């Protein structure tokens, strides 16, 4: 299968050749990534010519992680399974919208899963109120103007720079609190700090991130 | 446009992870769409979330790759044909996000004040609406146990917290007891999301309460 992948080379994706695939083999469930796979390159292949082998790599890596991530944030396994499947279907369908210079494949896949989770929650809330119009989407799929795209690429540099200067401790506390949505008591024991300081630790990390993002380059 | 007032960071973080109530989500989205500073913060959160996703402990799917490919080959399940035409769109130069919303009936709720609800069937306990206020109007003086999120779309208002013009975001929680005054020579148009128990003071509040229904 790898040989087949390697043979495919797209001129319009030439900056990102099949290096990635030579560097690594597909990861098995539960395996820690040994090498960095160029996921953006694989998404590009799916976008460019519906490359099923490239998509299989993406599926095998990300689908179980999306499910694991959702379960960790408190979702029932059945619901998480459904969203993980739909997320990968959307990765296939929206591959052309992925911008390789953006924050990265994992962040992009996260936003897809997040939007599907929002949709599912709203659908559930709507079910008791039949005959209501469907809600609008939040515009994340809207086509961007070139100016917006440029501004966003500029942002990626700033965002990456800011995040790299955030301390490990601070990004951990943000992750536990907002992304994994853990209760403060759990965060306290995970970090080995008193419950009373969790709140101020979170607030401090958030304003630090804001400050780093505000700094002129 | 200079934006001086932004949502608090935790609200932006909850927006980025998709944990906000639909009405609150809408107001933050409208602000972020015109605020590069906040959209960078949201991107940073998405970046951190991506890293967390990458490191999440994988749970094997019951659906196989073959089954997913079959689903893909079937084509889109729901005929994502013509999106429903938004109803009741007010005759205003609204941000794109709002142009896709469904609106209820606009009503005059007090002298110089009009309110138009936004229909969000998936919303939890918060409600979103557009609020037009004539220059010089003293808006609801109130305090409440929930939150109140406002994004100015046009015109301006001021309260103890400062002056709020187009794009500015005002966050009120239980500790706030504001009495905003609409300024300038033009009416103020604001997008508002409200939740919680509202206690209104003054004549305008008493007039508006039955319409806001909170
Ligand atoms: Zn802002």
Short mmCIF file of C-alpha atoms and ligand atoms in Angstrom, two decimals:
data_model
loop_
_atom_site.label_atom_id
_atom_site.label_comp_id
_atom_site.label_asym_id
_atom_site.label_seq_id
_atom_site.Cartn_x
_atom_site.Cartn_y
_atom_site.Cartn_z
CA UNK A 1 0.00 0.00 0.00
CA UNK A 2 2.81 2.38 0.81
CA UNK A 3 4.31 1.88 -2.60
CA UNK A 4 1.04 2.87 -4.19
CA UNK A 5 0.90 6.02 -2.11
CA UNK A 6 4.43 6.99 -2.86
CA UNK A 7 3.86 6.75 -6.55
CA UNK A 8 1.26 9.48 -6.41
CA UNK A 9 2.74 12.90 -6.65
CA UNK A 10 0.72 16.01 -7.20
CA UNK A 11 2.30 19.04 -8.76
CA UNK A 12 -0.04 21.40 -6.92
CA UNK A 13 0.92 19.81 -3.65
CA UNK A 14 4.54 19.53 -4.58
CA UNK A 15 5.83 21.50 -1.61
CA UNK A 16 4.62 18.65 0.51
CA UNK A 17 5.78 15.54 -1.26
CA UNK A 18 5.33 12.03 -0.10
CA UNK A 19 8.13 12.46 2.43
CA UNK A 20 5.67 11.88 5.21
CA UNK A 21 4.80 8.44 4.06
CA UNK A 22 8.38 7.38 3.73
CA UNK A 23 9.02 8.61 7.22
CA UNK A 24 6.38 6.58 8.91
CA UNK A 25 4.19 3.59 8.82
CA UNK A 26 0.54 3.61 9.73
CA UNK A 27 0.03 3.65 13.47
CA UNK A 28 -1.85 0.96 15.22
CA UNK A 29 -4.41 1.67 17.88
CA UNK A 30 -2.85 2.61 21.16
CA UNK A 31 0.57 3.13 19.69
CA UNK A 32 2.32 6.37 20.46
CA UNK A 33 3.32 8.16 17.30
CA UNK A 34 6.97 7.37 16.65
CA UNK A 35 7.48 9.79 13.85
CA UNK A 36 5.66 12.82 12.66
CA UNK A 37 3.24 12.03 9.90
CA UNK A 38 2.41 14.89 7.60
CA UNK A 39 -1.34 14.72 8.05
CA UNK A 40 -1.81 17.88 6.01
CA UNK A 41 -0.21 16.12 3.08
CA UNK A 42 -2.62 13.21 3.42
CA UNK A 43 -5.62 15.56 3.58
CA UNK A 44 -4.26 17.23 0.45
CA UNK A 45 -4.22 13.89 -1.32
CA UNK A 46 -7.80 13.20 -0.34
CA UNK A 47 -8.77 16.65 -1.62
CA UNK A 48 -6.77 16.39 -4.83
CA UNK A 49 -7.87 13.00 -6.06
CA UNK A 50 -9.92 11.16 -3.48
CA UNK A 51 -6.94 9.09 -2.36
CA UNK A 52 -8.45 6.24 -0.32
CA UNK A 53 -5.14 4.96 0.97
CA UNK A 54 -4.26 8.38 2.32
CA UNK A 55 -7.72 8.58 3.86
CA UNK A 56 -7.24 5.21 5.53
CA UNK A 57 -4.21 6.56 7.37
CA UNK A 58 -6.29 9.52 8.54
CA UNK A 59 -9.18 7.30 9.53
CA UNK A 60 -7.07 4.86 11.51
CA UNK A 61 -5.27 7.59 13.35
CA UNK A 62 -7.97 10.16 14.01
CA UNK A 63 -11.29 8.30 14.28
CA UNK A 64 -10.34 6.43 17.49
CA UNK A 65 -8.82 9.59 18.91
CA UNK A 66 -11.94 11.63 18.23
CA UNK A 67 -13.96 8.92 19.96
CA UNK A 68 -11.52 8.75 22.86
CA UNK A 69 -11.46 12.52 23.17
CA UNK A 70 -15.26 12.79 23.24
CA UNK A 71 -15.63 10.02 25.79
CA UNK A 72 -13.01 11.71 27.95
CA UNK A 73 -15.03 14.92 27.88
CA UNK A 74 -18.05 13.04 29.18
CA UNK A 75 -19.89 11.84 26.09
CA UNK A 76 -21.57 8.42 25.98
CA UNK A 77 -19.59 5.93 23.84
CA UNK A 78 -22.48 5.42 21.37
CA UNK A 79 -22.82 9.13 20.74
CA UNK A 80 -19.04 9.50 20.53
CA UNK A 81 -18.88 6.68 18.00
CA UNK A 82 -21.47 8.39 15.82
CA UNK A 83 -19.66 11.73 15.94
CA UNK A 84 -16.27 10.11 15.31
CA UNK A 85 -17.68 8.41 12.20
CA UNK A 86 -19.38 11.57 10.97
CA UNK A 87 -16.20 13.56 11.62
CA UNK A 88 -14.19 11.32 9.31
CA UNK A 89 -16.92 11.40 6.67
CA UNK A 90 -16.70 15.20 6.87
CA UNK A 91 -12.89 15.06 6.65
CA UNK A 92 -13.34 13.26 3.33
CA UNK A 93 -16.00 15.66 2.06
CA UNK A 94 -14.37 18.88 3.26
CA UNK A 95 -10.76 17.96 2.54
CA UNK A 96 -10.68 20.65 -0.13
CA UNK A 97 -11.45 23.31 2.48
CA UNK A 98 -8.47 22.40 4.62
CA UNK A 99 -5.73 25.00 4.46
CA UNK A 100 -2.33 23.31 4.88
CA UNK A 101 -0.87 26.54 6.25
CA UNK A 102 -3.50 26.61 9.01
CA UNK A 103 -3.13 25.54 12.61
CA UNK A 104 -2.83 21.91 11.55
CA UNK A 105 -4.80 18.79 10.82
CA UNK A 106 -5.60 17.90 14.42
CA UNK A 107 -7.00 21.36 15.19
CA UNK A 108 -9.03 21.26 11.98
CA UNK A 109 -10.42 17.82 12.76
CA UNK A 110 -11.20 19.01 16.28
CA UNK A 111 -13.30 21.88 14.87
CA UNK A 112 -15.24 19.44 12.67
CA UNK A 113 -15.96 17.16 15.63
CA UNK A 114 -16.87 20.16 17.77
CA UNK A 115 -19.35 21.48 15.20
CA UNK A 116 -20.94 18.07 14.86
CA UNK A 117 -21.25 17.87 18.62
CA UNK A 118 -22.92 21.29 18.70
CA UNK A 119 -25.31 20.20 15.92
CA UNK A 120 -26.17 17.01 17.75
CA UNK A 121 -26.89 18.88 20.97
CA UNK A 122 -29.14 21.36 19.19
CA UNK A 123 -30.96 18.64 17.32
CA UNK A 124 -31.66 16.91 20.60
CA UNK A 125 -32.93 20.15 22.13
CA UNK A 126 -35.13 20.70 19.10
CA UNK A 127 -36.73 17.31 19.11
CA UNK A 128 -39.30 18.31 21.69
CA UNK A 129 -40.16 21.37 19.65
CA UNK A 130 -41.22 20.02 16.29
CA UNK A 131 -41.95 22.20 13.27
CA UNK A 132 -39.28 24.68 14.20
CA UNK A 133 -36.99 25.95 11.51
CA UNK A 134 -33.50 24.48 11.52
CA UNK A 135 -30.83 26.58 13.07
CA UNK A 136 -28.26 28.35 10.97
CA UNK A 137 -24.74 27.05 10.99
CA UNK A 138 -22.17 29.23 12.66
CA UNK A 139 -20.51 30.22 9.43
CA UNK A 140 -17.45 28.03 9.85
CA UNK A 141 -17.97 26.52 6.44
CA UNK A 142 -18.52 29.86 4.78
CA UNK A 143 -16.19 30.67 1.93
CA UNK A 144 -13.55 33.15 2.99
CA UNK A 145 -12.40 36.21 1.14
CA UNK A 146 -8.71 36.20 0.14
CA UNK A 147 -8.10 38.97 2.68
CA UNK A 148 -9.54 36.83 5.43
CA UNK A 149 -7.40 33.90 4.39
CA UNK A 150 -4.27 36.05 4.42
CA UNK A 151 -5.15 37.48 7.81
CA UNK A 152 -5.70 33.99 9.15
CA UNK A 153 -2.33 32.78 7.90
CA UNK A 154 -0.75 35.72 9.60
CA UNK A 155 -2.67 34.74 12.73
CA UNK A 156 -1.36 31.19 12.60
CA UNK A 157 2.18 32.47 13.01
CA UNK A 158 1.21 34.62 15.96
CA UNK A 159 -0.88 31.92 17.57
CA UNK A 160 1.87 29.32 17.24
CA UNK A 161 4.45 31.74 18.62
CA UNK A 162 2.23 32.63 21.58
CA UNK A 163 1.46 29.00 22.39
CA UNK A 164 5.13 28.07 22.29
CA UNK A 165 5.81 30.66 24.97
CA UNK A 166 3.01 29.51 27.23
CA UNK A 167 4.45 27.42 30.04
CA UNK A 168 3.74 23.70 30.15
CA UNK A 169 1.92 24.21 33.43
CA UNK A 170 -0.28 26.90 31.94
CA UNK A 171 -1.25 25.03 28.81
CA UNK A 172 -2.00 21.99 30.96
CA UNK A 173 -4.35 23.88 33.23
CA UNK A 174 -6.17 25.40 30.23
CA UNK A 175 -6.49 22.00 28.66
CA UNK A 176 -7.80 20.30 31.77
CA UNK A 177 -10.27 23.04 32.54
CA UNK A 178 -11.67 24.08 29.17
CA UNK A 179 -10.86 21.34 26.71
CA UNK A 180 -11.28 18.26 28.86
CA UNK A 181 -13.85 20.06 31.02
CA UNK A 182 -12.61 18.46 34.24
CA UNK A 183 -14.03 19.64 37.55
CA UNK A 184 -11.75 21.86 39.62
CA UNK A 185 -11.32 19.17 42.28
CA UNK A 186 -9.89 16.81 39.65
CA UNK A 187 -7.58 19.50 38.33
CA UNK A 188 -6.37 20.15 41.86
CA UNK A 189 -5.42 16.53 42.38
CA UNK A 190 -4.01 16.13 38.87
CA UNK A 191 -1.69 19.08 39.41
CA UNK A 192 -1.14 18.53 43.10
CA UNK A 193 -2.31 21.99 44.07
CA UNK A 194 -4.90 23.09 46.62
CA UNK A 195 -8.46 23.35 45.31
CA UNK A 196 -8.51 26.98 46.31
CA UNK A 197 -5.76 27.94 43.89
CA UNK A 198 -7.18 26.17 40.82
CA UNK A 199 -9.42 29.07 39.88
CA UNK A 200 -6.66 31.68 40.09
CA UNK A 201 -4.26 29.36 38.26
CA UNK A 202 -6.74 29.06 35.38
CA UNK A 203 -7.42 32.78 35.29
CA UNK A 204 -3.71 33.54 35.28
CA UNK A 205 -3.04 31.10 32.44
CA UNK A 206 -5.85 32.59 30.36
CA UNK A 207 -4.71 36.17 30.76
CA UNK A 208 -1.13 35.11 30.06
CA UNK A 209 -2.28 33.55 26.79
CA UNK A 210 -4.19 36.72 25.94
CA UNK A 211 -1.09 38.84 26.67
CA UNK A 212 1.17 36.63 24.56
CA UNK A 213 -1.28 36.83 21.67
CA UNK A 214 -1.49 40.62 22.00
CA UNK A 215 2.26 41.16 21.87
CA UNK A 216 3.38 42.85 18.71
CA UNK A 217 5.76 40.70 16.74
CA UNK B 1 -13.69 50.20 13.60
CA UNK B 2 -11.90 50.17 16.91
CA UNK B 3 -13.09 47.51 19.30
CA UNK B 4 -12.31 48.28 22.92
CA UNK B 5 -14.40 45.79 24.84
CA UNK B 6 -13.98 42.05 24.43
CA UNK B 7 -15.54 38.91 25.92
CA UNK B 8 -13.75 37.49 28.95
CA UNK B 9 -11.26 34.73 28.11
CA UNK B 10 -13.26 31.91 29.64
CA UNK B 11 -16.21 32.78 27.43
CA UNK B 12 -13.97 32.66 24.35
CA UNK B 13 -12.59 29.32 25.50
CA UNK B 14 -16.07 27.88 25.97
CA UNK B 15 -16.98 29.21 22.54
CA UNK B 16 -13.95 27.49 20.99
CA UNK B 17 -14.82 24.15 22.57
CA UNK B 18 -18.48 24.44 21.62
CA UNK B 19 -19.79 24.48 25.18
CA UNK B 20 -21.80 27.69 25.07
CA UNK B 21 -25.54 27.86 24.94
CA UNK B 22 -26.78 28.63 21.43
CA UNK B 23 -27.77 32.25 22.13
CA UNK B 24 -24.47 33.03 23.87
CA UNK B 25 -22.60 31.26 21.08
CA UNK B 26 -24.28 33.52 18.53
CA UNK B 27 -23.29 36.77 20.26
CA UNK B 28 -19.67 35.67 20.73
CA UNK B 29 -19.56 34.54 17.07
CA UNK B 30 -20.78 37.94 15.90
CA UNK B 31 -18.10 39.70 17.95
CA UNK B 32 -15.29 37.32 16.97
CA UNK B 33 -16.14 37.62 13.27
CA UNK B 34 -15.15 41.28 13.42
CA UNK B 35 -12.46 41.09 16.09
CA UNK B 36 -9.05 39.74 15.00
CA UNK B 37 -7.85 39.77 18.60
CA UNK B 38 -10.56 37.42 19.83
CA UNK B 39 -10.45 35.26 16.75
CA UNK B 40 -6.75 34.68 17.46
CA UNK B 41 -7.60 33.65 21.01
CA UNK B 42 -10.20 31.21 19.69
CA UNK B 43 -7.67 29.81 17.23
CA UNK B 44 -5.19 29.32 20.06
CA UNK B 45 -7.82 27.33 21.95
CA UNK B 46 -8.56 25.23 18.85
CA UNK B 47 -4.85 24.61 18.52
CA UNK B 48 -4.63 23.39 22.13
CA UNK B 49 -7.73 21.27 21.55
CA UNK B 50 -6.10 19.76 18.49
CA UNK B 51 -3.08 18.83 20.59
CA UNK B 52 -5.39 17.27 23.19
CA UNK B 53 -7.17 15.33 20.46
CA UNK B 54 -3.85 14.08 19.13
CA UNK B 55 -2.93 12.82 22.59
CA UNK B 56 -6.32 11.41 23.53
CA UNK B 57 -6.36 7.74 24.39
CA UNK B 58 -7.79 6.07 21.27
CA UNK B 59 -10.96 4.03 21.58
CA UNK B 60 -11.50 1.58 18.74
CA UNK B 61 -14.53 2.27 16.59
CA UNK B 62 -17.21 -0.32 16.09
CA UNK B 63 -17.61 1.02 12.56
CA UNK B 64 -15.02 -0.30 10.13
CA UNK B 65 -13.12 1.61 7.47
CA UNK B 66 -15.13 -0.28 4.88
CA UNK B 67 -18.39 0.84 6.46
CA UNK B 68 -17.24 4.48 6.51
CA UNK B 69 -16.23 4.28 2.86
CA UNK B 70 -19.63 2.82 2.03
CA UNK B 71 -21.24 5.75 3.81
CA UNK B 72 -19.06 8.17 1.86
CA UNK B 73 -19.85 6.48 -1.45
CA UNK B 74 -23.55 6.71 -0.70
CA UNK B 75 -23.27 10.47 -0.84
CA UNK B 76 -24.66 12.99 1.62
CA UNK B 77 -27.45 11.43 3.64
CA UNK B 78 -29.44 14.56 4.20
CA UNK B 79 -30.23 16.36 0.94
CA UNK B 80 -28.39 19.51 1.93
CA UNK B 81 -30.46 21.20 -0.75
CA UNK B 82 -31.61 24.77 -0.48
CA UNK B 83 -30.97 25.94 3.04
CA UNK B 84 -34.18 27.19 4.60
CA UNK B 85 -34.78 30.80 3.71
CA UNK B 86 -34.30 32.94 6.81
CA UNK B 87 -37.57 34.39 7.99
CA UNK B 88 -38.33 37.83 9.32
CA UNK B 89 -34.96 39.34 8.49
CA UNK B 90 -35.01 42.97 9.62
CA UNK B 91 -34.15 45.65 7.12
CA UNK B 92 -30.70 46.32 8.53
CA UNK B 93 -27.13 45.85 7.45
CA UNK B 94 -26.56 42.78 9.63
CA UNK B 95 -23.45 40.59 9.93
CA UNK B 96 -23.59 37.45 7.77
CA UNK B 97 -24.01 35.17 10.77
CA UNK B 98 -27.24 36.97 11.69
CA UNK B 99 -28.50 37.07 8.12
CA UNK B 100 -28.83 33.29 8.29
CA UNK B 101 -31.01 33.42 11.41
CA UNK B 102 -34.76 33.20 11.75
CA UNK B 103 -36.38 36.14 13.44
CA UNK B 104 -39.61 36.52 15.32
CA UNK B 105 -41.84 39.55 15.16
CA UNK B 106 -40.36 42.92 15.93
CA UNK B 107 -42.26 44.74 18.62
CA UNK B 108 -42.16 48.11 20.21
CA UNK B 109 -41.62 47.41 23.89
CA UNK B 110 -41.30 50.93 25.24
CA UNK B 111 -41.04 54.45 23.90
CA UNK B 112 -37.99 54.44 21.64
CA UNK B 113 -37.26 50.75 22.16
CA UNK B 114 -37.93 47.87 19.79
CA UNK B 115 -37.08 44.23 20.28
CA UNK B 116 -36.95 41.38 17.78
CA UNK B 117 -36.36 37.85 19.05
CA UNK B 118 -34.09 35.44 17.19
CA UNK B 119 -35.56 31.98 16.95
CA UNK B 120 -33.04 29.44 18.19
CA UNK B 121 -34.89 26.17 18.62
CA UNK B 122 -31.84 24.38 19.94
CA UNK B 123 -31.17 26.96 22.61
CA UNK B 124 -31.09 26.04 26.24
CA UNK B 125 -31.97 28.64 28.80
CA UNK B 126 -30.65 31.76 27.12
CA UNK B 127 -32.54 33.90 24.64
CA UNK B 128 -31.17 36.08 21.86
CA UNK B 129 -32.74 39.20 20.43
CA UNK B 130 -31.99 42.39 18.59
CA UNK B 131 -32.64 45.57 20.52
CA UNK B 132 -33.12 48.98 18.90
CA UNK B 133 -32.99 51.97 21.20
CA UNK B 134 -33.44 55.62 20.30
CA UNK B 135 -30.72 58.10 21.24
CA UNK B 136 -31.02 59.19 24.83
CA UNK B 137 -32.88 56.05 25.92
CA UNK B 138 -32.04 54.73 29.33
CA UNK B 139 -31.94 50.99 28.83
CA UNK B 140 -32.97 48.38 31.34
CA UNK B 141 -31.45 48.93 34.70
CA UNK B 142 -31.20 45.51 36.13
CA UNK B 143 -29.35 42.91 38.03
CA UNK B 144 -29.71 39.21 37.65
CA UNK B 145 -28.38 35.81 38.52
CA UNK B 146 -27.58 34.79 34.96
CA UNK B 147 -25.52 36.42 32.27
CA UNK B 148 -26.13 39.03 29.67
CA UNK B 149 -24.01 39.17 26.53
CA UNK B 150 -24.27 42.17 24.23
CA UNK B 151 -22.57 43.00 20.97
CA UNK B 152 -23.16 46.48 19.58
CA UNK B 153 -23.99 46.42 15.89
CA UNK B 154 -24.71 50.11 15.33
CA UNK B 155 -24.68 53.32 17.33
CA UNK B 156 -23.46 53.25 20.90
CA UNK B 157 -24.30 53.19 24.57
CA UNK B 158 -22.41 53.94 27.73
CA UNK B 159 -22.54 52.81 31.34
CA UNK B 160 -20.17 52.76 34.29
CA UNK B 161 -18.05 50.20 32.40
CA UNK B 162 -17.27 52.60 29.59
CA UNK B 163 -18.40 53.56 26.12
CA UNK B 164 -19.55 50.79 23.76
CA UNK B 165 -19.55 51.30 19.98
CA UNK B 166 -19.95 48.98 17.00
CA UNK B 167 -18.27 45.61 17.54
CA UNK B 168 -17.84 46.15 21.28
CA UNK B 169 -18.84 43.32 23.56
CA UNK B 170 -20.40 43.82 26.95
CA UNK B 171 -20.51 41.01 29.44
CA UNK B 172 -22.81 41.34 32.42
CA UNK B 173 -23.13 38.81 35.18
CA UNK B 174 -24.84 38.73 38.53
CA UNK B 175 -22.54 41.31 40.01
CA UNK B 176 -23.52 43.97 37.54
CA UNK B 177 -26.24 46.53 38.00
CA UNK B 178 -26.00 48.70 34.95
CA UNK B 179 -28.15 51.41 33.54
CA UNK B 180 -26.85 51.97 30.03
CA UNK B 181 -27.61 55.23 28.29
CA UNK B 182 -27.87 55.27 24.51
CA UNK B 183 -25.59 57.97 23.17
CA UNK B 184 -24.90 59.89 20.02
CA UNK B 185 -27.32 61.07 17.41
CA UNK B 186 -28.23 57.66 16.04
CA UNK B 187 -30.23 54.76 17.40
CA UNK B 188 -28.32 51.90 18.98
CA UNK B 189 -28.78 48.41 17.57
CA UNK B 190 -27.43 45.62 19.72
CA UNK B 191 -27.51 41.84 19.71
CA UNK B 192 -28.24 40.52 23.18
CA UNK B 193 -28.24 37.07 24.78
CA UNK B 194 -29.74 36.77 28.24
CA UNK B 195 -30.06 33.98 30.71
CA UNK B 196 -30.99 33.51 34.30
CA UNK B 197 -33.38 35.30 36.56
CA UNK B 198 -33.65 38.90 35.70
CA UNK B 199 -34.57 41.54 38.20
CA UNK B 200 -35.51 44.73 36.54
CA UNK B 201 -35.67 48.15 38.04
CA UNK B 202 -37.25 51.28 36.75
CA UNK B 203 -40.02 51.96 34.31
CA UNK B 204 -38.37 50.56 31.19
CA UNK B 205 -37.45 47.32 32.86
CA UNK B 206 -41.01 46.78 34.01
CA UNK B 207 -42.25 47.44 30.50
CA UNK B 208 -39.76 45.12 28.87
CA UNK B 209 -39.91 42.18 31.26
CA UNK B 210 -43.02 40.51 29.79
CA UNK B 211 -41.46 40.61 26.35
CA UNK B 212 -38.08 39.28 27.28
CA UNK B 213 -39.79 36.54 29.29
CA UNK B 214 -36.97 35.42 31.46
ZN1 LIG C 1 -12.62 40.87 20.72
#
